Tab-separated table of C-alpha atoms in Angstrom:
chain	number	residue	atom	x	y	z
A	1	MET	CA	36.402	-18.373	-32.301
A	2	THR	CA	37.219	-17.899	-28.705
A	3	SER	CA	34.302	-18.838	-26.176
A	4	VAL	CA	33.084	-16.565	-23.631
A	5	ALA	CA	32.247	-18.241	-20.340
A	6	PRO	CA	28.544	-17.436	-19.623
A	7	VAL	CA	27.910	-14.643	-16.897
A	8	PRO	CA	26.221	-16.188	-13.824
A	9	ARG	CA	22.721	-14.967	-13.055
A	10	LEU	CA	22.532	-12.606	-10.138
A	11	ILE	CA	20.864	-14.873	-7.863
A	12	GLU	CA	23.501	-17.623	-8.608
A	13	GLN	CA	26.193	-15.081	-7.469
A	14	PHE	CA	24.627	-14.179	-4.531
A	15	GLU	CA	24.027	-17.913	-3.426
A	16	LEU	CA	28.014	-18.215	-3.935
A	17	GLY	CA	28.252	-15.389	-1.415
A	18	LEU	CA	29.577	-11.856	-2.110
A	19	ASP	CA	32.964	-10.026	-0.981
A	20	ALA	CA	30.841	-7.865	1.638
A	21	PRO	CA	27.001	-8.023	2.587
A	22	ILE	CA	24.273	-6.200	1.089
A	23	CYS	CA	22.695	-6.150	4.279
A	24	LEU	CA	24.174	-6.032	7.518
A	25	THR	CA	22.181	-5.797	10.561
A	26	TRP	CA	24.132	-4.489	13.757
A	27	GLU	CA	22.446	-4.688	17.114
A	28	LEU	CA	24.352	-2.209	19.121
A	29	THR	CA	22.654	-3.029	22.261
A	30	TYR	CA	20.369	-5.436	24.158
A	31	ALA	CA	19.131	-2.778	26.387
A	32	CYS	CA	15.577	-1.662	25.767
A	33	ASN	CA	12.653	0.133	27.440
A	34	LEU	CA	9.892	-2.300	26.183
A	35	ALA	CA	9.655	-6.159	26.274
A	36	CYS	CA	8.011	-7.171	23.343
A	37	VAL	CA	6.581	-10.571	23.353
A	38	HIS	CA	8.126	-11.335	19.826
A	39	CYS	CA	11.469	-9.881	20.158
A	40	LEU	CA	13.935	-11.843	18.125
A	41	SER	CA	16.942	-10.797	20.297
A	42	SER	CA	15.158	-11.472	23.758
A	43	SER	CA	15.966	-8.102	24.451
A	44	GLY	CA	15.623	-5.752	27.798
A	45	LYS	CA	18.952	-5.964	29.792
A	46	ARG	CA	22.373	-4.487	28.563
A	47	ASP	CA	25.050	-7.075	28.164
A	48	PRO	CA	28.029	-6.245	30.345
A	49	GLY	CA	30.401	-7.259	27.491
A	50	GLU	CA	28.819	-4.687	25.007
A	51	LEU	CA	31.183	-3.477	22.462
A	52	SER	CA	32.998	-0.077	23.425
A	53	THR	CA	32.753	3.055	21.406
A	54	LYS	CA	36.268	2.412	20.177
A	55	ALA	CA	35.571	-1.092	19.075
A	56	CYS	CA	32.388	-0.105	17.462
A	57	LYS	CA	34.503	2.815	15.355
A	58	GLY	CA	36.683	0.001	14.478
A	59	ILE	CA	34.009	-2.218	12.759
A	60	ILE	CA	33.032	0.786	11.149
A	61	ASP	CA	36.397	1.508	9.653
A	62	GLU	CA	36.435	-1.888	8.430
A	63	LEU	CA	33.041	-1.711	6.790
A	64	GLN	CA	34.076	1.432	4.974
A	65	ARG	CA	37.230	-0.424	3.622
A	66	MET	CA	34.782	-3.434	2.600
A	67	GLN	CA	32.881	-0.808	0.772
A	68	VAL	CA	29.445	-1.881	2.755
A	69	PHE	CA	27.167	0.814	1.608
A	70	TYR	CA	24.924	0.900	4.987
A	71	VAL	CA	24.070	-0.829	8.113
A	72	ASN	CA	20.688	-1.434	9.499
A	73	ILE	CA	21.157	-0.797	13.272
A	74	GLY	CA	18.615	-2.135	15.726
A	75	GLY	CA	18.661	-3.855	19.386
A	76	GLY	CA	17.437	-3.572	21.576
A	77	GLU	CA	16.485	0.047	21.581
A	78	PRO	CA	19.830	1.354	19.918
A	79	THR	CA	19.056	4.904	20.804
A	80	VAL	CA	19.620	4.267	24.543
A	81	ARG	CA	23.369	3.801	23.963
A	82	PRO	CA	24.974	6.958	25.127
A	83	ASP	CA	27.173	7.045	22.084
A	84	PHE	CA	24.461	6.324	19.597
A	85	TRP	CA	24.624	9.479	17.810
A	86	GLU	CA	28.294	9.679	18.050
A	87	LEU	CA	28.246	6.351	16.084
A	88	VAL	CA	26.063	7.436	13.676
A	89	GLU	CA	27.825	10.277	12.872
A	90	TYR	CA	31.075	8.499	12.817
A	91	ALA	CA	29.566	5.778	10.213
A	92	THR	CA	28.294	8.372	7.593
A	93	ALA	CA	31.538	10.440	7.938
A	94	HIS	CA	33.010	7.435	6.788
A	95	GLN	CA	30.993	6.463	3.797
A	96	VAL	CA	28.767	3.702	5.697
A	97	GLY	CA	25.002	4.980	5.687
A	98	VAL	CA	22.792	4.148	8.526
A	99	LYS	CA	19.203	3.056	8.799
A	100	PHE	CA	18.132	2.483	12.370
A	101	SER	CA	14.886	0.895	13.983
A	102	THR	CA	13.580	2.515	16.896
A	103	ASN	CA	10.482	2.213	19.239
A	104	GLY	CA	10.423	6.148	19.294
A	105	VAL	CA	11.385	6.890	22.894
A	106	ARG	CA	13.736	9.213	21.984
A	107	ILE	CA	12.521	10.821	18.822
A	108	THR	CA	11.908	14.195	20.586
A	109	PRO	CA	11.045	17.189	18.304
A	110	GLU	CA	14.631	18.278	18.632
A	111	VAL	CA	16.026	14.964	17.446
A	112	ALA	CA	13.432	14.783	14.552
A	113	ALA	CA	14.579	18.283	13.282
A	114	ARG	CA	17.957	17.058	13.190
A	115	LEU	CA	17.065	13.808	11.232
A	116	ALA	CA	15.073	16.038	8.967
A	117	ALA	CA	18.059	17.851	8.157
A	118	SER	CA	20.082	14.838	7.028
A	119	ASP	CA	19.206	12.916	3.916
A	120	TYR	CA	21.474	9.919	4.623
A	121	VAL	CA	20.172	8.469	7.809
A	122	ASP	CA	16.907	6.495	7.833
A	123	VAL	CA	14.889	6.064	10.511
A	124	GLN	CA	12.201	3.297	10.911
A	125	ILE	CA	9.526	3.442	13.737
A	126	SER	CA	8.401	0.016	14.775
A	127	LEU	CA	4.548	-0.529	15.237
A	128	ASP	CA	2.640	-4.020	15.239
A	129	GLY	CA	-0.819	-2.830	15.290
A	130	ALA	CA	-2.799	0.077	13.697
A	131	THR	CA	-4.677	0.523	16.934
A	132	ALA	CA	-3.391	0.916	20.602
A	133	GLU	CA	-5.142	-2.398	21.445
A	134	VAL	CA	-3.770	-4.448	19.020
A	135	ASN	CA	-0.129	-2.918	19.169
A	136	ASP	CA	0.043	-2.741	22.887
A	137	ALA	CA	-0.855	-6.255	23.538
A	138	VAL	CA	2.267	-7.182	21.693
A	139	ARG	CA	4.830	-4.068	22.323
A	140	GLY	CA	3.571	-3.121	25.823
A	141	ALA	CA	1.189	-0.371	27.334
A	142	GLY	CA	1.826	2.967	25.990
A	143	SER	CA	3.947	1.920	23.033
A	144	PHE	CA	1.312	2.959	20.298
A	145	ALA	CA	1.228	6.274	21.570
A	146	MET	CA	4.984	6.775	21.919
A	147	ALA	CA	5.419	5.470	18.169
A	148	VAL	CA	2.666	7.802	17.181
A	149	ARG	CA	4.197	10.637	19.097
A	150	ALA	CA	7.608	9.733	17.296
A	151	LEU	CA	5.779	9.727	13.972
A	152	GLU	CA	4.191	13.236	14.670
A	153	ASN	CA	7.520	14.833	15.564
A	154	LEU	CA	9.053	13.513	12.422
A	155	ALA	CA	6.313	14.658	10.214
A	156	GLY	CA	6.144	18.121	11.962
A	157	ALA	CA	10.028	18.365	11.441
A	158	GLY	CA	9.370	17.555	7.646
A	159	LEU	CA	11.236	14.355	7.355
A	160	ALA	CA	10.595	13.238	3.807
A	161	ASP	CA	10.397	9.356	4.073
A	162	ALA	CA	10.396	7.760	7.608
A	163	LYS	CA	9.302	4.194	7.851
A	164	ILE	CA	6.598	2.365	9.672
A	165	SER	CA	7.903	-1.037	10.257
A	166	VAL	CA	5.178	-3.694	10.896
A	167	VAL	CA	5.669	-7.492	12.012
A	168	ALA	CA	2.658	-9.153	10.228
A	169	THR	CA	0.616	-11.360	12.910
A	170	ARG	CA	-2.528	-12.888	13.014
A	171	HIS	CA	-4.165	-10.025	15.017
A	172	ASN	CA	-2.830	-7.137	12.496
A	173	VAL	CA	-3.301	-8.694	8.923
A	174	GLY	CA	-6.541	-7.252	9.017
A	175	GLN	CA	-5.375	-3.804	9.768
A	176	LEU	CA	-3.110	-3.556	6.490
A	177	ASP	CA	-5.229	-1.082	4.984
A	178	GLU	CA	-5.314	0.804	8.343
A	179	PHE	CA	-1.308	0.785	8.398
A	180	ALA	CA	-1.514	2.270	5.119
A	181	VAL	CA	-3.480	5.281	6.049
A	182	LEU	CA	-1.343	5.721	9.037
A	183	ALA	CA	1.548	6.018	6.594
A	184	ALA	CA	-0.215	8.264	4.140
A	185	ARG	CA	-1.012	10.443	7.327
A	186	TYR	CA	2.659	11.014	8.425
A	187	GLY	CA	4.262	11.072	4.965
A	188	ALA	CA	5.823	7.847	5.671
A	189	THR	CA	6.532	4.395	3.868
A	190	LEU	CA	5.072	1.305	5.052
A	191	ARG	CA	7.536	-1.761	5.591
A	192	ILE	CA	5.999	-5.357	6.620
A	193	THR	CA	8.174	-7.998	7.802
A	194	ARG	CA	7.374	-11.671	8.586
A	195	LEU	CA	7.096	-12.953	12.065
A	196	ARG	CA	9.919	-15.299	12.869
A	197	PRO	CA	10.062	-17.847	15.893
A	198	SER	CA	13.340	-16.230	17.228
A	199	GLY	CA	14.281	-15.105	20.543
A	200	ARG	CA	10.973	-14.424	22.784
A	201	GLY	CA	9.096	-15.007	19.388
A	202	ALA	CA	9.768	-18.731	19.880
A	203	ASP	CA	7.332	-18.647	22.792
A	204	VAL	CA	4.539	-16.898	20.852
A	205	TRP	CA	5.065	-18.010	17.311
A	206	ASP	CA	2.176	-20.507	17.383
A	207	ASP	CA	-0.348	-18.235	18.676
A	208	LEU	CA	0.723	-15.029	16.620
A	209	HIS	CA	2.020	-16.196	13.404
A	210	PRO	CA	-0.983	-15.467	10.564
A	211	THR	CA	-3.062	-18.409	9.445
A	212	ALA	CA	-2.999	-20.262	6.180
A	213	GLU	CA	-5.929	-18.034	5.267
A	214	GLN	CA	-4.177	-14.789	6.187
A	215	GLN	CA	-1.187	-15.763	4.478
A	216	VAL	CA	-3.281	-15.803	1.279
A	217	GLN	CA	-4.991	-12.502	2.322
A	218	LEU	CA	-1.422	-10.988	2.967
A	219	TYR	CA	-0.051	-12.222	-0.475
A	220	ASP	CA	-3.074	-10.794	-2.372
A	221	TRP	CA	-2.722	-7.465	-0.408
A	222	LEU	CA	1.160	-7.111	-1.236
A	223	VAL	CA	0.170	-7.885	-4.695
A	224	GLU	CA	-2.018	-5.088	-4.959
A	225	HIS	CA	-0.035	-2.732	-2.856
A	226	GLY	CA	3.617	-3.825	-3.491
A	227	GLU	CA	4.776	-0.851	-5.302
A	228	ARG	CA	3.995	1.431	-2.061
A	229	VAL	CA	4.977	-1.257	0.367
A	230	LEU	CA	8.607	-2.324	1.334
A	231	THR	CA	9.147	-6.146	2.274
A	232	GLY	CA	12.750	-6.986	1.775
A	233	ASP	CA	12.927	-10.584	1.247
A	234	SER	CA	10.424	-11.402	4.056
A	235	PHE	CA	7.943	-13.157	2.164
A	236	PHE	CA	9.452	-15.176	-0.576
A	237	HIS	CA	7.770	-18.278	1.196
A	238	LEU	CA	4.460	-16.869	-0.085
A	239	SER	CA	5.582	-17.160	-3.919
A	240	GLY	CA	4.073	-20.465	-4.188
A	241	LEU	CA	0.782	-18.776	-4.405
A	242	GLY	CA	1.302	-17.151	-8.005
A	243	ASP	CA	4.110	-15.558	-9.903
A	244	PRO	CA	7.333	-15.816	-8.382
A	245	GLY	CA	8.080	-12.197	-9.194
A	246	ALA	CA	4.987	-10.695	-7.980
A	247	LEU	CA	6.261	-9.804	-4.328
A	248	GLY	CA	9.771	-8.679	-5.838
A	249	GLY	CA	12.727	-9.209	-3.774
A	250	LEU	CA	15.609	-12.138	-3.808
A	251	ASN	CA	13.396	-14.938	-3.373
A	252	MET	CA	16.128	-16.920	-1.530
A	253	CYS	CA	17.909	-17.253	1.852
A	254	GLY	CA	20.920	-14.966	2.067
A	255	ALA	CA	22.079	-16.132	5.454
A	256	GLY	CA	25.979	-15.903	5.321
A	257	ARG	CA	25.820	-14.920	1.583
A	258	VAL	CA	24.460	-11.668	1.507
A	259	VAL	CA	23.347	-10.906	4.824
A	260	CYS	CA	24.374	-11.498	8.306
A	261	LEU	CA	24.208	-9.948	12.033
A	262	ILE	CA	26.577	-8.577	14.361
A	263	ASP	CA	25.602	-8.599	18.005
A	264	PRO	CA	26.098	-6.255	20.793
A	265	VAL	CA	29.164	-8.148	21.863
A	266	GLY	CA	30.566	-8.714	18.373
A	267	ASP	CA	29.396	-12.185	17.680
A	268	VAL	CA	28.723	-12.569	13.808
A	269	TYR	CA	25.775	-14.829	12.970
A	270	ALA	CA	24.509	-15.920	9.937
A	271	CYS	CA	21.236	-14.129	9.780
A	272	PRO	CA	19.337	-11.673	12.042
A	273	PHE	CA	16.813	-14.004	12.930
A	274	ALA	CA	19.056	-17.207	13.776
A	275	ILE	CA	20.791	-15.816	17.026
A	276	HIS	CA	21.753	-19.513	17.990
A	277	ASP	CA	25.006	-21.154	18.495
A	278	ARG	CA	24.130	-23.320	15.376
A	279	PHE	CA	24.575	-20.117	13.180
A	280	LEU	CA	27.381	-18.379	15.009
A	281	ALA	CA	30.048	-17.857	12.590
A	282	GLY	CA	32.577	-16.175	14.734
A	283	ASN	CA	33.596	-12.825	16.763
A	284	VAL	CA	34.845	-9.510	15.372
A	285	LEU	CA	37.203	-9.142	18.530
A	286	ALA	CA	38.567	-12.583	18.733
A	287	ASP	CA	38.581	-13.696	14.854
A	288	GLY	CA	40.524	-11.125	13.328
A	289	GLY	CA	37.890	-8.552	12.309
A	290	PHE	CA	34.613	-8.539	10.702
A	291	GLY	CA	35.795	-9.170	7.226
A	292	ASN	CA	38.140	-11.972	8.229
A	293	VAL	CA	34.687	-13.550	9.606
A	294	TRP	CA	32.656	-12.696	6.545
A	295	LYS	CA	35.146	-14.147	4.210
A	296	ASN	CA	36.635	-17.258	5.785
A	297	ALA	CA	34.346	-18.362	8.784
A	298	PRO	CA	33.664	-22.318	8.093
A	299	LEU	CA	30.062	-21.669	8.592
A	300	PHE	CA	29.893	-19.146	5.713
A	301	VAL	CA	31.957	-21.379	3.463
A	302	GLU	CA	29.287	-24.013	4.323
A	303	LEU	CA	26.381	-21.989	3.575
A	304	ARG	CA	27.810	-20.746	0.172
A	305	GLU	CA	28.085	-24.205	-0.969
A	306	PRO	CA	25.131	-25.604	-3.194
A	307	GLN	CA	22.404	-26.293	-1.144
A	308	SER	CA	20.104	-29.307	-1.527
A	309	ALA	CA	16.481	-28.898	-2.097
A	310	GLY	CA	15.903	-31.981	0.173
A	311	ALA	CA	12.091	-32.833	0.901
A	312	CYS	CA	11.124	-29.782	-1.111
A	313	GLY	CA	12.890	-31.241	-4.434
A	314	SER	CA	9.810	-32.695	-5.874
A	315	CYS	CA	7.585	-29.782	-5.324
A	316	GLY	CA	6.888	-27.741	-8.287
A	317	HIS	CA	7.274	-24.556	-6.271
A	318	TYR	CA	10.615	-24.926	-5.105
A	319	ASP	CA	12.071	-22.767	-7.528
A	320	SER	CA	10.152	-19.846	-6.508
A	321	CYS	CA	10.197	-20.251	-2.638
A	322	ARG	CA	13.554	-22.071	-2.193
A	323	GLY	CA	12.278	-24.023	0.616
A	324	GLY	CA	11.560	-21.034	2.606
A	325	CYS	CA	13.226	-19.608	5.673
A	326	MET	CA	16.154	-21.283	7.428
A	327	ALA	CA	15.369	-19.749	10.987
A	328	ALA	CA	11.870	-20.270	10.847
A	329	LYS	CA	12.424	-23.981	10.123
A	330	PHE	CA	15.132	-24.276	12.642
A	331	PHE	CA	13.255	-22.743	15.735
A	332	THR	CA	10.183	-24.721	15.139
A	333	GLY	CA	12.325	-27.973	15.019
A	334	LEU	CA	11.945	-28.873	11.149
A	335	PRO	CA	14.861	-29.947	9.295
A	336	LEU	CA	16.599	-27.337	7.234
A	337	ASP	CA	16.419	-29.326	4.087
A	338	GLY	CA	12.358	-29.356	4.834
A	339	PRO	CA	9.396	-27.388	4.109
A	340	ASP	CA	8.943	-23.774	5.895
A	341	PRO	CA	6.502	-24.135	8.559
A	342	GLU	CA	4.303	-21.572	6.880
A	343	CYS	CA	4.675	-23.492	3.498
A	344	VAL	CA	1.473	-22.089	1.483
A	345	GLN	CA	1.320	-25.633	-0.291
A	346	GLY	CA	0.595	-27.106	3.321
A	347	HIS	CA	3.516	-29.164	3.789
A	348	GLY	CA	4.623	-27.179	6.771
A	349	THR	CA	1.299	-28.187	8.558
A	350	SER	CA	1.998	-31.891	8.498
A	351	ALA	CA	5.701	-31.255	9.529
A	352	LEU	CA	4.704	-29.348	12.456
A	353	ALA	CA	2.345	-32.180	13.440
A	354	ARG	CA	5.151	-34.707	13.976
A	355	ASP	CA	7.153	-34.656	17.287
A	356	ARG	CA	9.734	-32.065	17.199
A	357	ASP	CA	12.922	-30.882	19.244
A	358	LYS	CA	12.511	-27.006	19.093
A	359	PRO	CA	16.095	-25.373	19.871
A	360	ARG	CA	16.258	-22.697	22.430
A	361	PRO	CA	17.432	-19.274	21.019
A	362	SER	CA	21.010	-18.426	22.509
A	363	GLY	CA	21.030	-15.958	25.251
A	364	ASP	CA	18.037	-14.204	27.077
A	365	HIS	CA	18.254	-10.734	28.036
A	366	SER	CA	14.915	-10.181	28.930
A	367	ARG	CA	13.920	-8.379	32.091
A	368	GLY	CA	11.434	-10.269	34.328
A	369	SER	CA	9.388	-13.452	33.068
A	370	ARG	CA	9.782	-14.194	29.332
A	371	GLY	CA	7.042	-12.780	27.054
A	372	SER	CA	5.394	-10.667	29.872
A	373	GLY	CA	4.769	-8.053	27.395
A	374	GLY	CA	5.147	-5.093	29.718
A	375	THR	CA	7.076	-2.062	29.376
A	376	VAL	CA	10.785	-2.015	31.140
A	377	PRO	CA	11.392	1.522	32.425
A	378	LEU	CA	15.138	2.731	31.646
A	379	THR	CA	16.344	6.008	32.800
A	380	LEU	CA	17.186	7.571	29.562
A	381	SER	CA	18.799	10.994	28.582
A	382	ARG	CA	16.278	12.896	26.203
A	383	ARG	CA	18.989	15.437	25.167
A	384	PRO	CA	19.380	15.566	21.482
A	385	PRO	CA	22.674	15.200	19.854
A	386	ALA	CA	24.827	18.389	19.637
A	387	ARG	CA	24.980	17.749	15.879
A	388	LEU	CA	23.975	15.045	13.462
A	389	CYS	CA	26.005	13.829	10.575
A	390	SER	CA	28.236	16.230	8.550
A	391	GLY	CA	28.822	14.271	5.513
A	392	SER	CA	26.655	12.249	2.938
A	393	PRO	CA	28.185	8.569	2.474
A	394	VAL	CA	27.314	8.449	-1.279
């Protein structure tokens, strides 16, 4: 009788890495009209080495060949790039779907109407407070009104499913129900993500990340409302509070295995939240293209090797949380094989109490003083694109 090799569990396949990323984040520009205090890429000023339109289209061609289903486009504020809509159209015409995050500055009624006419471009409006008082303290004066105006324009145009993206902080965890009401009002889906100590967020993480009590509050709320709320894999570190499958998601760090980041100059990092030379895998222009970096970069090969549980190996919850977030540990100065700084069993608290050397994020594109939180004016063209995309990527 011929024996058949067992098929690896899905998570085991993910740990070994895939031929192409499931989730590719692409920051098109560091330019931004805001200066959010927790910006993970320290955005504000455009980098003079920003990839050209031609280079961006070359990357899209490669993503099509690799059968990357979609990209998450961000920044900075991606819509301030003059060729943003051209790149969106090019991507979808080449079977690469687009999900883009925006603060809403260019979501005019005309742009909203064109987005509503398309069912293959997904738009996500960033909002970090259910009231102007809470939101604008983080994202800058007037940013709440700007985001709400964008949501009103999208709803008015009949867009079926915009997203409201919220970074959970200790100042807005108590507003979760209000966020849900806002989403319902505009026919949107609520998306909640974790605050990481990356970029400018490294400077404010101690003051903004949810307390231990709020982590429990957040977990309970997500369990109750999970079917109607998107979280990606933001909160797998909370799995030790209950049923490992209660929050859904992958429950593992996918850095360099199923996710990665391309930055505005073509540098490829293992994770969108780990913009540091330690996690720089290569460059799409200098290292033979994105596919070569993804498949052969020594860093990615290293990350796809079996990982030690390290200090967390004796914890009964390790199989649930897998040690937590690599970026959160790195930028708070904790060892990568140690507990997450927000470990729900309290191990992170004792680790944070020790002397630590906290690495600085690579690159600071801020305008003015770091963490000022004020708005940064840019001269923007508000002219809508001549047309949006003309072919479905699916």
